[in-house]
PDB file of C-alpha atoms and ligand atoms in Angstrom:
ATOM      1  CA  MET A   1     -99.693 -17.765 105.451  1.00  0.00           C
ATOM      2  CA  ALA A   2    -102.035 -14.842 104.940  1.00  0.00           C
ATOM      3  CA  VAL A   3    -104.990 -15.149 102.613  1.00  0.00           C
ATOM      4  CA  LEU A   4    -107.297 -12.604 101.029  1.00  0.00           C
ATOM      5  CA  ALA A   5    -110.852 -12.810 102.374  1.00  0.00           C
ATOM      6  CA  PRO A   6    -112.806 -15.157 100.073  1.00  0.00           C
ATOM      7  CA  SER A   7    -115.556 -12.603  99.520  1.00  0.00           C
ATOM      8  CA  LEU A   8    -113.007 -10.056  98.267  1.00  0.00           C
ATOM      9  CA  ALA A   9    -111.288 -12.683  96.138  1.00  0.00           C
ATOM     10  CA  ARG A  10    -114.635 -13.240  94.425  1.00  0.00           C
ATOM     11  CA  ALA A  11    -115.091  -9.509  93.955  1.00  0.00           C
ATOM     12  CA  ARG A  12    -111.681  -9.327  92.293  1.00  0.00           C
ATOM     13  CA  THR A  13    -112.540 -12.235  90.000  1.00  0.00           C
ATOM     14  CA  GLU A  14    -115.737 -10.450  88.956  1.00  0.00           C
ATOM     15  CA  ILE A  15    -113.854  -7.186  88.374  1.00  0.00           C
ATOM     16  CA  ASN A  16    -111.340  -9.017  86.163  1.00  0.00           C
ATOM     17  CA  SER A  17    -114.100 -10.652  84.225  1.00  0.00           C
ATOM     18  CA  ARG A  18    -115.980  -7.405  83.628  1.00  0.00           C
ATOM     19  CA  TRP A  19    -112.844  -5.444  82.618  1.00  0.00           C
ATOM     20  CA  PRO A  20    -110.480  -8.108  81.268  1.00  0.00           C
ATOM     21  CA  ARG A  21    -107.982  -5.636  79.797  1.00  0.00           C
ATOM     22  CA  ARG A  22    -107.748  -3.418  82.872  1.00  0.00           C
ATOM     23  CA  ASP A  23    -104.420  -2.252  84.308  1.00  0.00           C
ATOM     24  CA  HIS A  24    -103.336  -4.185  87.397  1.00  0.00           C
ATOM     25  CA  SER A  25    -100.266  -2.144  88.344  1.00  0.00           C
ATOM     26  CA  SER A  26    -101.865  -0.377  91.325  1.00  0.00           C
ATOM     27  CA  ASP A  27    -103.692  -3.513  92.492  1.00  0.00           C
ATOM     28  CA  GLY A  28    -102.875  -4.942  95.885  1.00  0.00           C
ATOM     29  CA  TRP A  29    -104.214  -6.627  98.965  1.00  0.00           C
ATOM     30  CA  ILE A  30    -101.515  -7.473 101.519  1.00  0.00           C
ATOM     31  CA  GLY A  31     -99.742  -4.604 103.245  1.00  0.00           C
ATOM     32  CA  ASP A  32     -96.208  -3.612 102.334  1.00  0.00           C
ATOM     33  CA  PRO A  33     -93.690  -3.014 105.195  1.00  0.00           C
ATOM     34  CA  ALA A  34     -95.049   0.541 105.609  1.00  0.00           C
ATOM     35  CA  HIS A  35     -98.479  -0.904 106.466  1.00  0.00           C
ATOM     36  CA  ARG A  36     -97.133  -3.261 109.130  1.00  0.00           C
ATOM     37  CA  THR A  37     -96.159  -0.409 111.427  1.00  0.00           C
ATOM     38  CA  ARG A  38     -99.738   0.876 111.653  1.00  0.00           C
ATOM     39  CA  PRO A  39    -103.255  -0.507 111.827  1.00  0.00           C
ATOM     40  CA  SER A  40    -104.497  -1.321 108.343  1.00  0.00           C
ATOM     41  CA  ASP A  41    -107.050  -3.640 106.831  1.00  0.00           C
ATOM     42  CA  HIS A  42    -104.222  -4.644 104.479  1.00  0.00           C
ATOM     43  CA  ASN A  43    -102.457  -6.402 107.377  1.00  0.00           C
ATOM     44  CA  PRO A  44    -103.530 -10.000 108.117  1.00  0.00           C
ATOM     45  CA  ASN A  45    -105.823 -10.143 111.145  1.00  0.00           C
ATOM     46  CA  ARG A  46    -105.537 -12.743 113.892  1.00  0.00           C
ATOM     47  CA  ARG A  47    -107.219 -15.255 111.623  1.00  0.00           C
ATOM     48  CA  GLY A  48    -104.528 -14.611 108.981  1.00  0.00           C
ATOM     49  CA  VAL A  49    -107.066 -12.981 106.681  1.00  0.00           C
ATOM     50  CA  VAL A  50    -106.677  -9.681 104.822  1.00  0.00           C
ATOM     51  CA  ASP A  51    -109.936  -7.740 104.635  1.00  0.00           C
ATOM     52  CA  ALA A  52    -109.064  -5.110 102.010  1.00  0.00           C
ATOM     53  CA  ILE A  53    -108.157  -4.850  98.342  1.00  0.00           C
ATOM     54  CA  ASP A  54    -106.899  -2.096  96.085  1.00  0.00           C
ATOM     55  CA  ILE A  55    -108.018  -1.980  92.456  1.00  0.00           C
ATOM     56  CA  ASP A  56    -106.142   0.039  89.835  1.00  0.00           C
ATOM     57  CA  VAL A  57    -108.356   2.782  88.395  1.00  0.00           C
ATOM     58  CA  ASP A  58    -107.131   2.391  84.806  1.00  0.00           C
ATOM     59  CA  GLY A  59    -109.338   0.479  82.421  1.00  0.00           C
ATOM     60  CA  ILE A  60    -112.361   0.218  84.688  1.00  0.00           C
ATOM     61  CA  ASN A  61    -115.420   2.339  85.316  1.00  0.00           C
ATOM     62  CA  CYS A  62    -114.559   3.642  88.772  1.00  0.00           C
ATOM     63  CA  ALA A  63    -117.836   5.282  89.754  1.00  0.00           C
ATOM     64  CA  LEU A  64    -119.787   2.267  88.620  1.00  0.00           C
ATOM     65  CA  LEU A  65    -117.546  -0.018  90.651  1.00  0.00           C
ATOM     66  CA  VAL A  66    -117.848   2.209  93.735  1.00  0.00           C
ATOM     67  CA  ALA A  67    -121.617   2.328  93.362  1.00  0.00           C
ATOM     68  CA  ILE A  68    -121.750  -1.469  93.198  1.00  0.00           C
ATOM     69  CA  LEU A  69    -119.297  -2.081  96.049  1.00  0.00           C
ATOM     70  CA  ILE A  70    -121.161   0.101  98.527  1.00  0.00           C
ATOM     71  CA  THR A  71    -124.318  -1.937  98.103  1.00  0.00           C
ATOM     72  CA  HIS A  72    -122.679  -5.214  99.199  1.00  0.00           C
ATOM     73  CA  PRO A  73    -123.508  -6.417 102.728  1.00  0.00           C
ATOM     74  CA  ALA A  74    -119.874  -7.288 103.563  1.00  0.00           C
ATOM     75  CA  VAL A  75    -118.378  -3.920 102.667  1.00  0.00           C
ATOM     76  CA  ASN A  76    -117.291  -1.571 105.436  1.00  0.00           C
ATOM     77  CA  TYR A  77    -115.881   1.353 103.444  1.00  0.00           C
ATOM     78  CA  VAL A  78    -114.599   2.342 100.009  1.00  0.00           C
ATOM     79  CA  ILE A  79    -112.081   5.100  99.242  1.00  0.00           C
ATOM     80  CA  TRP A  80    -111.532   6.649  95.815  1.00  0.00           C
ATOM     81  CA  ASN A  81    -110.467  10.003  94.483  1.00  0.00           C
ATOM     82  CA  ARG A  82    -110.365  11.884  97.831  1.00  0.00           C
ATOM     83  CA  ARG A  83    -113.772  10.496  98.769  1.00  0.00           C
ATOM     84  CA  ILE A  84    -114.846   7.875 101.284  1.00  0.00           C
ATOM     85  CA  TRP A  85    -118.101   5.969 101.493  1.00  0.00           C
ATOM     86  CA  SER A  86    -118.433   4.208 104.854  1.00  0.00           C
ATOM     87  CA  ARG A  87    -121.035   1.983 106.418  1.00  0.00           C
ATOM     88  CA  SER A  88    -120.949   4.042 109.620  1.00  0.00           C
ATOM     89  CA  ARG A  89    -122.238   7.036 107.633  1.00  0.00           C
ATOM     90  CA  GLY A  90    -124.774   5.095 105.621  1.00  0.00           C
ATOM     91  CA  PHE A  91    -122.361   5.167 102.648  1.00  0.00           C
ATOM     92  CA  LYS A  92    -122.958   8.849 102.095  1.00  0.00           C
ATOM     93  CA  VAL A  93    -119.994  10.349 100.310  1.00  0.00           C
ATOM     94  CA  ALA A  94    -117.539  12.308 102.488  1.00  0.00           C
ATOM     95  CA  ARG A  95    -114.221  13.976 101.858  1.00  0.00           C
ATOM     96  CA  TYR A  96    -111.223  11.703 102.484  1.00  0.00           C
ATOM     97  CA  THR A  97    -108.195  13.509 103.851  1.00  0.00           C
ATOM     98  CA  GLY A  98    -105.673  10.682 104.293  1.00  0.00           C
ATOM     99  CA  SER A  99    -102.191  11.178 102.884  1.00  0.00           C
ATOM    100  CA  ASP A 100    -102.878   9.006  99.829  1.00  0.00           C
ATOM    101  CA  PRO A 101    -105.649  10.648  97.767  1.00  0.00           C
ATOM    102  CA  HIS A 102    -106.540   7.279  96.177  1.00  0.00           C
ATOM    103  CA  THR A 103    -106.484   8.641  92.663  1.00  0.00           C
ATOM    104  CA  ASN A 104    -104.567   5.599  91.368  1.00  0.00           C
ATOM    105  CA  HIS A 105    -106.623   2.898  93.003  1.00  0.00           C
ATOM    106  CA  ILE A 106    -109.946   2.188  94.668  1.00  0.00           C
ATOM    107  CA  HIS A 107    -109.605   0.811  98.195  1.00  0.00           C
ATOM    108  CA  CYS A 108    -112.324  -1.512  99.460  1.00  0.00           C
ATOM    109  CA  SER A 109    -112.459  -2.792 103.063  1.00  0.00           C
ATOM    110  CA  ILE A 110    -114.941  -5.343 104.299  1.00  0.00           C
ATOM    111  CA  LEU A 111    -116.082  -5.706 107.905  1.00  0.00           C
ATOM    112  CA  GLN A 112    -113.546  -7.475 110.154  1.00  0.00           C
ATOM    113  CA  THR A 113    -115.810 -10.469 110.735  1.00  0.00           C
ATOM    114  CA  VAL A 114    -115.793 -14.115 109.704  1.00  0.00           C
ATOM    115  CA  ALA A 115    -119.246 -13.587 108.220  1.00  0.00           C
ATOM    116  CA  ALA A 116    -118.061 -10.743 105.991  1.00  0.00           C
ATOM    117  CA  GLU A 117    -114.922 -12.609 104.959  1.00  0.00           C
ATOM    118  CA  ASN A 118    -116.979 -15.580 103.833  1.00  0.00           C
ATOM    119  CA  HIS A 119    -120.048 -13.705 102.640  1.00  0.00           C
ATOM    120  CA  THR A 120    -121.576 -15.397  99.630  1.00  0.00           C
ATOM    121  CA  ALA A 121    -123.849 -12.589  98.423  1.00  0.00           C
ATOM    122  CA  PRO A 122    -123.130 -11.996  94.739  1.00  0.00           C
ATOM    123  CA  TRP A 123    -121.343  -8.756  93.855  1.00  0.00           C
ATOM    124  CA  HIS A 124    -123.176  -8.176  90.550  1.00  0.00           C
ATOM    125  CA  ILE A 125    -119.980  -6.746  89.085  1.00  0.00           C
ATOM    126  CA  ALA A 126    -119.407  -9.229  86.279  1.00  0.00           C
ATOM    127  CA  THR A 127    -123.058  -9.425  85.362  1.00  0.00           C
ATOM    128  CA  GLY A 128    -123.369  -5.687  85.356  1.00  0.00           C
ATOM    129  CA  VAL A 129    -125.869  -3.291  86.780  1.00  0.00           C
ATOM    130  CA  ASP A 130    -127.326  -1.450  83.841  1.00  0.00           C
ATOM    131  CA  VAL A 131    -128.073   1.894  85.280  1.00  0.00           C
ATOM    132  CA  VAL A 132    -125.308   3.051  87.560  1.00  0.00           C
ATOM    133  CA  PRO A 133    -123.661   6.297  86.612  1.00  0.00           C
ATOM    134  CA  VAL A 134    -120.088   6.851  85.541  1.00  0.00           C
ATOM    135  CA  VAL A 135    -119.705  10.050  87.471  1.00  0.00           C
ATOM    136  CA  GLN A 136    -116.910  12.058  88.896  1.00  0.00           C
ATOM    137  CA  PRO A 137    -118.029  13.044  92.377  1.00  0.00           C
ATOM    138  CA  PRO A 138    -118.104  16.814  92.854  1.00  0.00           C
ATOM    139  CA  THR A 139    -114.648  18.203  93.548  1.00  0.00           C
ATOM    140  CA  GLY A 140    -114.816  20.307  96.663  1.00  0.00           C
ATOM    141  CA  GLY A 141    -116.226  17.849  99.093  1.00  0.00           C
ATOM    142  CA  GLY A 142    -119.168  19.821 100.333  1.00  0.00           C
ATOM    143  CA  PRO A 143    -122.458  20.879  98.851  1.00  0.00           C
ATOM    144  CA  VAL A 144    -122.377  22.118  95.298  1.00  0.00           C
ATOM    145  CA  GLU A 145    -120.813  25.549  95.331  1.00  0.00           C
ATOM    146  CA  ALA A 146    -123.045  28.577  95.014  1.00  0.00           C
ATOM    147  CA  THR A 147    -122.319  29.463  91.425  1.00  0.00           C
ATOM    148  CA  TRP A 148    -124.606  31.019  88.894  1.00  0.00           C
ATOM    149  CA  ALA A 149    -125.162  27.470  87.644  1.00  0.00           C
ATOM    150  CA  SER A 150    -126.645  26.415  90.974  1.00  0.00           C
ATOM    151  CA  ARG A 151    -128.842  29.506  90.971  1.00  0.00           C
ATOM    152  CA  LEU A 152    -129.998  28.530  87.495  1.00  0.00           C
ATOM    153  CA  ALA A 153    -130.611  25.002  88.807  1.00  0.00           C
ATOM    154  CA  ARG A 154    -133.046  26.384  91.376  1.00  0.00           C
ATOM    155  CA  ALA A 155    -135.038  28.019  88.605  1.00  0.00           C
ATOM    156  CA  LEU A 156    -135.488  24.821  86.584  1.00  0.00           C
ATOM    157  CA  PRO A 157    -138.646  22.740  86.843  1.00  0.00           C
ATOM    158  CA  THR A 158    -138.658  19.667  89.070  1.00  0.00           C
ATOM    159  CA  VAL A 159    -139.248  16.474  87.093  1.00  0.00           C
ATOM    160  CA  LYS A 160    -139.851  12.931  88.265  1.00  0.00           C
ATOM    161  CA  SER A 161    -141.457   9.660  87.305  1.00  0.00           C
ATOM    162  CA  GLY A 162    -144.363  10.387  84.962  1.00  0.00           C
ATOM    163  CA  SER A 163    -143.010  13.747  83.744  1.00  0.00           C
ATOM    164  CA  SER A 164    -142.441  14.238  80.041  1.00  0.00           C
ATOM    165  CA  GLY A 165    -141.191  16.761  77.549  1.00  0.00           C
ATOM    166  CA  ARG A 166    -138.034  18.638  76.702  1.00  0.00           C
ATOM    167  CA  THR A 167    -137.021  19.117  80.336  1.00  0.00           C
ATOM    168  CA  VAL A 168    -136.983  15.351  80.766  1.00  0.00           C
ATOM    169  CA  ARG A 169    -134.903  15.036  77.594  1.00  0.00           C
ATOM    170  CA  ARG A 170    -132.381  17.423  79.151  1.00  0.00           C
ATOM    171  CA  VAL A 171    -132.251  15.298  82.308  1.00  0.00           C
ATOM    172  CA  GLN A 172    -131.775  12.136  80.230  1.00  0.00           C
ATOM    173  CA  ALA A 173    -129.030  13.809  78.173  1.00  0.00           C
ATOM    174  CA  LEU A 174    -127.176  14.954  81.286  1.00  0.00           C
ATOM    175  CA  LEU A 175    -127.559  11.562  82.974  1.00  0.00           C
ATOM    176  CA  ASN A 176    -126.099   9.995  79.848  1.00  0.00           C
ATOM    177  CA  VAL A 177    -123.084  12.286  80.082  1.00  0.00           C
ATOM    178  CA  ALA A 178    -122.639  11.140  83.672  1.00  0.00           C
ATOM    179  CA  SER A 179    -123.400   7.488  82.996  1.00  0.00           C
ATOM    180  CA  GLY A 180    -122.308   6.662  79.523  1.00  0.00           C
ATOM    181  CA  PRO A 181    -125.096   6.330  76.959  1.00  0.00           C
ATOM    182  CA  ILE A 182    -127.547   4.249  78.934  1.00  0.00           C
ATOM    183  CA  LEU A 183    -130.885   5.969  78.509  1.00  0.00           C
ATOM    184  CA  GLY A 184    -132.968   6.636  75.463  1.00  0.00           C
ATOM    185  CA  GLU A 185    -133.504  10.393  75.229  1.00  0.00           C
ATOM    186  CA  ASP A 186    -137.195  10.143  74.498  1.00  0.00           C
ATOM    187  CA  GLY A 187    -138.474  12.766  76.935  1.00  0.00           C
ATOM    188  CA  GLY A 188    -140.466  10.231  78.948  1.00  0.00           C
ATOM    189  CA  PHE A 189    -139.514   9.869  82.630  1.00  0.00           C
ATOM    190  CA  GLY A 190    -140.059   6.126  83.026  1.00  0.00           C
ATOM    191  CA  PRO A 191    -138.543   3.436  85.268  1.00  0.00           C
ATOM    192  CA  LYS A 192    -135.092   3.488  83.611  1.00  0.00           C
ATOM    193  CA  THR A 193    -134.769   7.243  83.991  1.00  0.00           C
ATOM    194  CA  ASP A 194    -135.957   6.917  87.579  1.00  0.00           C
ATOM    195  CA  ALA A 195    -133.328   4.244  88.294  1.00  0.00           C
ATOM    196  CA  ALA A 196    -130.599   6.302  86.621  1.00  0.00           C
ATOM    197  CA  ALA A 197    -131.572   9.402  88.592  1.00  0.00           C
ATOM    198  CA  ARG A 198    -131.550   7.455  91.867  1.00  0.00           C
ATOM    199  CA  ALA A 199    -128.151   5.893  91.139  1.00  0.00           C
ATOM    200  CA  PHE A 200    -126.792   9.327  90.271  1.00  0.00           C
ATOM    201  CA  GLN A 201    -128.185  10.739  93.513  1.00  0.00           C
ATOM    202  CA  ARG A 202    -126.706   7.909  95.551  1.00  0.00           C
ATOM    203  CA  VAL A 203    -123.171   8.407  94.252  1.00  0.00           C
ATOM    204  CA  TYR A 204    -123.431  12.176  94.722  1.00  0.00           C
ATOM    205  CA  GLY A 205    -124.659  11.916  98.304  1.00  0.00           C
ATOM    206  CA  LEU A 206    -128.010  13.505  97.450  1.00  0.00           C
ATOM    207  CA  THR A 207    -131.420  12.466  98.725  1.00  0.00           C
ATOM    208  CA  VAL A 208    -132.211   9.279  96.789  1.00  0.00           C
ATOM    209  CA  ASP A 209    -135.790   9.822  95.666  1.00  0.00           C
ATOM    210  CA  GLY A 210    -135.645   9.917  91.863  1.00  0.00           C
ATOM    211  CA  VAL A 211    -136.959  13.472  91.945  1.00  0.00           C
ATOM    212  CA  VAL A 212    -134.830  15.847  89.877  1.00  0.00           C
ATOM    213  CA  GLY A 213    -135.078  19.091  91.845  1.00  0.00           C
ATOM    214  CA  ASP A 214    -132.584  21.881  92.391  1.00  0.00           C
ATOM    215  CA  HIS A 215    -129.842  19.838  94.115  1.00  0.00           C
ATOM    216  CA  THR A 216    -129.896  17.109  91.494  1.00  0.00           C
ATOM    217  CA  TRP A 217    -130.041  19.667  88.688  1.00  0.00           C
ATOM    218  CA  ALA A 218    -127.024  21.447  90.193  1.00  0.00           C
ATOM    219  CA  ALA A 219    -125.059  18.193  90.349  1.00  0.00           C
ATOM    220  CA  LEU A 220    -126.069  17.275  86.793  1.00  0.00           C
ATOM    221  CA  LEU A 221    -125.062  20.686  85.446  1.00  0.00           C
ATOM    222  CA  GLY A 222    -121.739  21.149  87.233  1.00  0.00           C
ATOM    223  CA  LYS A 223    -120.282  24.626  87.061  1.00  0.00           C
ATOM    224  CA  LEU A 224    -121.213  25.465  83.445  1.00  0.00           C
ATOM    225  CA  PRO A 225    -118.046  27.403  82.621  1.00  0.00           C
ATOM    226  CA  THR A 226    -118.013  29.637  79.546  1.00  0.00           C
ATOM    227  CA  LEU A 227    -116.809  27.455  76.682  1.00  0.00           C
ATOM    228  CA  ARG A 228    -115.367  28.351  73.302  1.00  0.00           C
ATOM    229  CA  HIS A 229    -113.522  26.754  70.417  1.00  0.00           C
ATOM    230  CA  GLY A 230    -110.620  24.659  71.709  1.00  0.00           C
ATOM    231  CA  ALA A 231    -112.198  23.720  75.051  1.00  0.00           C
ATOM    232  CA  THR A 232    -112.245  20.046  76.030  1.00  0.00           C
ATOM    233  CA  GLY A 233    -113.636  17.916  78.813  1.00  0.00           C
ATOM    234  CA  ILE A 234    -116.828  16.809  80.462  1.00  0.00           C
ATOM    235  CA  GLU A 235    -118.222  20.360  80.447  1.00  0.00           C
ATOM    236  CA  VAL A 236    -118.021  20.297  76.652  1.00  0.00           C
ATOM    237  CA  ARG A 237    -119.811  16.948  76.635  1.00  0.00           C
ATOM    238  CA  ARG A 238    -122.583  18.465  78.747  1.00  0.00           C
ATOM    239  CA  LEU A 239    -122.873  21.368  76.315  1.00  0.00           C
ATOM    240  CA  GLN A 240    -122.955  19.009  73.327  1.00  0.00           C
ATOM    241  CA  SER A 241    -125.617  16.866  74.964  1.00  0.00           C
ATOM    242  CA  LEU A 242    -127.810  19.939  75.586  1.00  0.00           C
ATOM    243  CA  LEU A 243    -127.334  21.105  71.995  1.00  0.00           C
ATOM    244  CA  ASN A 244    -128.388  17.632  70.877  1.00  0.00           C
ATOM    245  CA  VAL A 245    -131.657  18.039  72.776  1.00  0.00           C
ATOM    246  CA  PHE A 246    -132.257  20.674  70.076  1.00  0.00           C
ATOM    247  CA  ASN A 247    -131.282  18.135  67.409  1.00  0.00           C
ATOM    248  CA  ALA A 248    -127.791  19.490  66.717  1.00  0.00           C
ATOM    249  CA  GLY A 249    -126.667  15.968  65.835  1.00  0.00           C
ATOM    250  CA  LEU A 250    -123.241  16.406  67.445  1.00  0.00           C
ATOM    251  CA  ARG A 251    -120.945  13.587  68.413  1.00  0.00           C
ATOM    252  CA  GLU A 252    -120.593  13.992  72.194  1.00  0.00           C
ATOM    253  CA  ASP A 253    -116.814  13.712  72.258  1.00  0.00           C
ATOM    254  CA  GLY A 254    -115.978  16.502  74.705  1.00  0.00           C
ATOM    255  CA  VAL A 255    -114.032  18.471  72.090  1.00  0.00           C
ATOM    256  CA  PHE A 256    -115.247  21.959  71.208  1.00  0.00           C
ATOM    257  CA  GLY A 257    -114.303  22.003  67.529  1.00  0.00           C
ATOM    258  CA  ALA A 258    -115.769  23.588  64.424  1.00  0.00           C
ATOM    259  CA  GLY A 259    -118.904  21.427  64.539  1.00  0.00           C
ATOM    260  CA  THR A 260    -119.744  22.372  68.113  1.00  0.00           C
ATOM    261  CA  GLU A 261    -119.050  26.024  67.379  1.00  0.00           C
ATOM    262  CA  ALA A 262    -121.375  25.935  64.379  1.00  0.00           C
ATOM    263  CA  ALA A 263    -124.057  24.269  66.504  1.00  0.00           C
ATOM    264  CA  VAL A 264    -123.743  26.965  69.189  1.00  0.00           C
ATOM    265  CA  ARG A 265    -124.048  29.683  66.511  1.00  0.00           C
ATOM    266  CA  ALA A 266    -127.066  27.984  64.959  1.00  0.00           C
ATOM    267  CA  PHE A 267    -128.738  27.733  68.364  1.00  0.00           C
ATOM    268  CA  GLN A 268    -127.947  31.377  69.143  1.00  0.00           C
ATOM    269  CA  THR A 269    -129.370  32.413  65.776  1.00  0.00           C
ATOM    270  CA  ARG A 270    -132.533  30.404  66.321  1.00  0.00           C
ATOM    271  CA  TYR A 271    -133.199  32.076  69.677  1.00  0.00           C
ATOM    272  CA  ALA A 272    -131.902  35.534  68.729  1.00  0.00           C
ATOM    273  CA  LEU A 273    -128.985  35.463  71.177  1.00  0.00           C
ATOM    274  CA  GLY A 274    -125.595  37.104  70.585  1.00  0.00           C
ATOM    275  CA  ARG A 275    -124.270  35.006  67.729  1.00  0.00           C
ATOM    276  CA  ASP A 276    -120.639  34.651  68.878  1.00  0.00           C
ATOM    277  CA  GLY A 277    -120.294  30.855  68.983  1.00  0.00           C
ATOM    278  CA  VAL A 278    -119.304  31.048  72.660  1.00  0.00           C
ATOM    279  CA  ALA A 279    -121.402  29.209  75.248  1.00  0.00           C
ATOM    280  CA  GLY A 280    -121.865  31.458  78.272  1.00  0.00           C
ATOM    281  CA  PRO A 281    -124.649  32.080  80.791  1.00  0.00           C
ATOM    282  CA  ILE A 282    -127.181  33.444  78.287  1.00  0.00           C
ATOM    283  CA  THR A 283    -126.738  30.513  75.933  1.00  0.00           C
ATOM    284  CA  TYR A 284    -126.880  27.956  78.760  1.00  0.00           C
ATOM    285  CA  THR A 285    -129.980  29.561  80.177  1.00  0.00           C
ATOM    286  CA  ALA A 286    -131.676  29.249  76.798  1.00  0.00           C
ATOM    287  CA  LEU A 287    -130.464  25.662  76.374  1.00  0.00           C
ATOM    288  CA  LEU A 288    -132.030  24.772  79.704  1.00  0.00           C
ATOM    289  CA  THR A 289    -135.255  26.741  79.542  1.00  0.00           C
ATOM    290  CA  ARG A 290    -136.407  27.052  75.923  1.00  0.00           C
TER     291      ARG A 290
HETATM  292 ZN1  LIG B   1    -105.822   0.124 100.186  1.00  0.00          ZN
END
């Protein structure tokens, strides 16, 4: 009779306790017949233990869960959303090219050892880690693409612990878009901002030093597409968060409606930009440098 490794059973219990209403339909642990014909951590090993679980992505915070899982001493690798974080690579993110893109579930394998199967280190899932970002890893797999946004990122000032001012407020606003509203946007780069920046860097495979330089800026900014009335999505949330650094008072809902358009026009008026209500490179540049 196969059993799930006790350490993973505890992880699952913590996941259920943190997200009690989550969807379980893509959950799993023991391999289906398709798994039995090939090596898989979902097959019982010679001890009769299964060293992998799948967790449905619906109703949980996937990036937060990944960020927590890859810090546990028993974990060997995690796969989610065409990305793999493996111990052999120091848990730096890499593109995953297996046939299943893992967009419906997060796969977590522990090391194939008795010690890992019975590891008693707490997972810190149920209790929560305050400052771990809710990010979508960059789509593309490699370094951030050379877009005008990454060129702009290279022109922005580097900020780190001890920095203050509007640039820090922008960093806090963008981290909050990535993380859920975790940080106060007070313009002071203190320990919480430092921890949020480091967690963001870890999930994005950047150097984890808490220093927001060009690579971290580029990851925080994304591609900065031109946005107009009717646009939706995380890019709109980024735009709204930057407008709010200038006290636009917008709800950051990711929907470019009349309120966001009015805020863009007001900002353009204030800085004597073309007053068209469309956020393009000139408006973004002003939002990030004024
Ligand atoms: Zn799996």
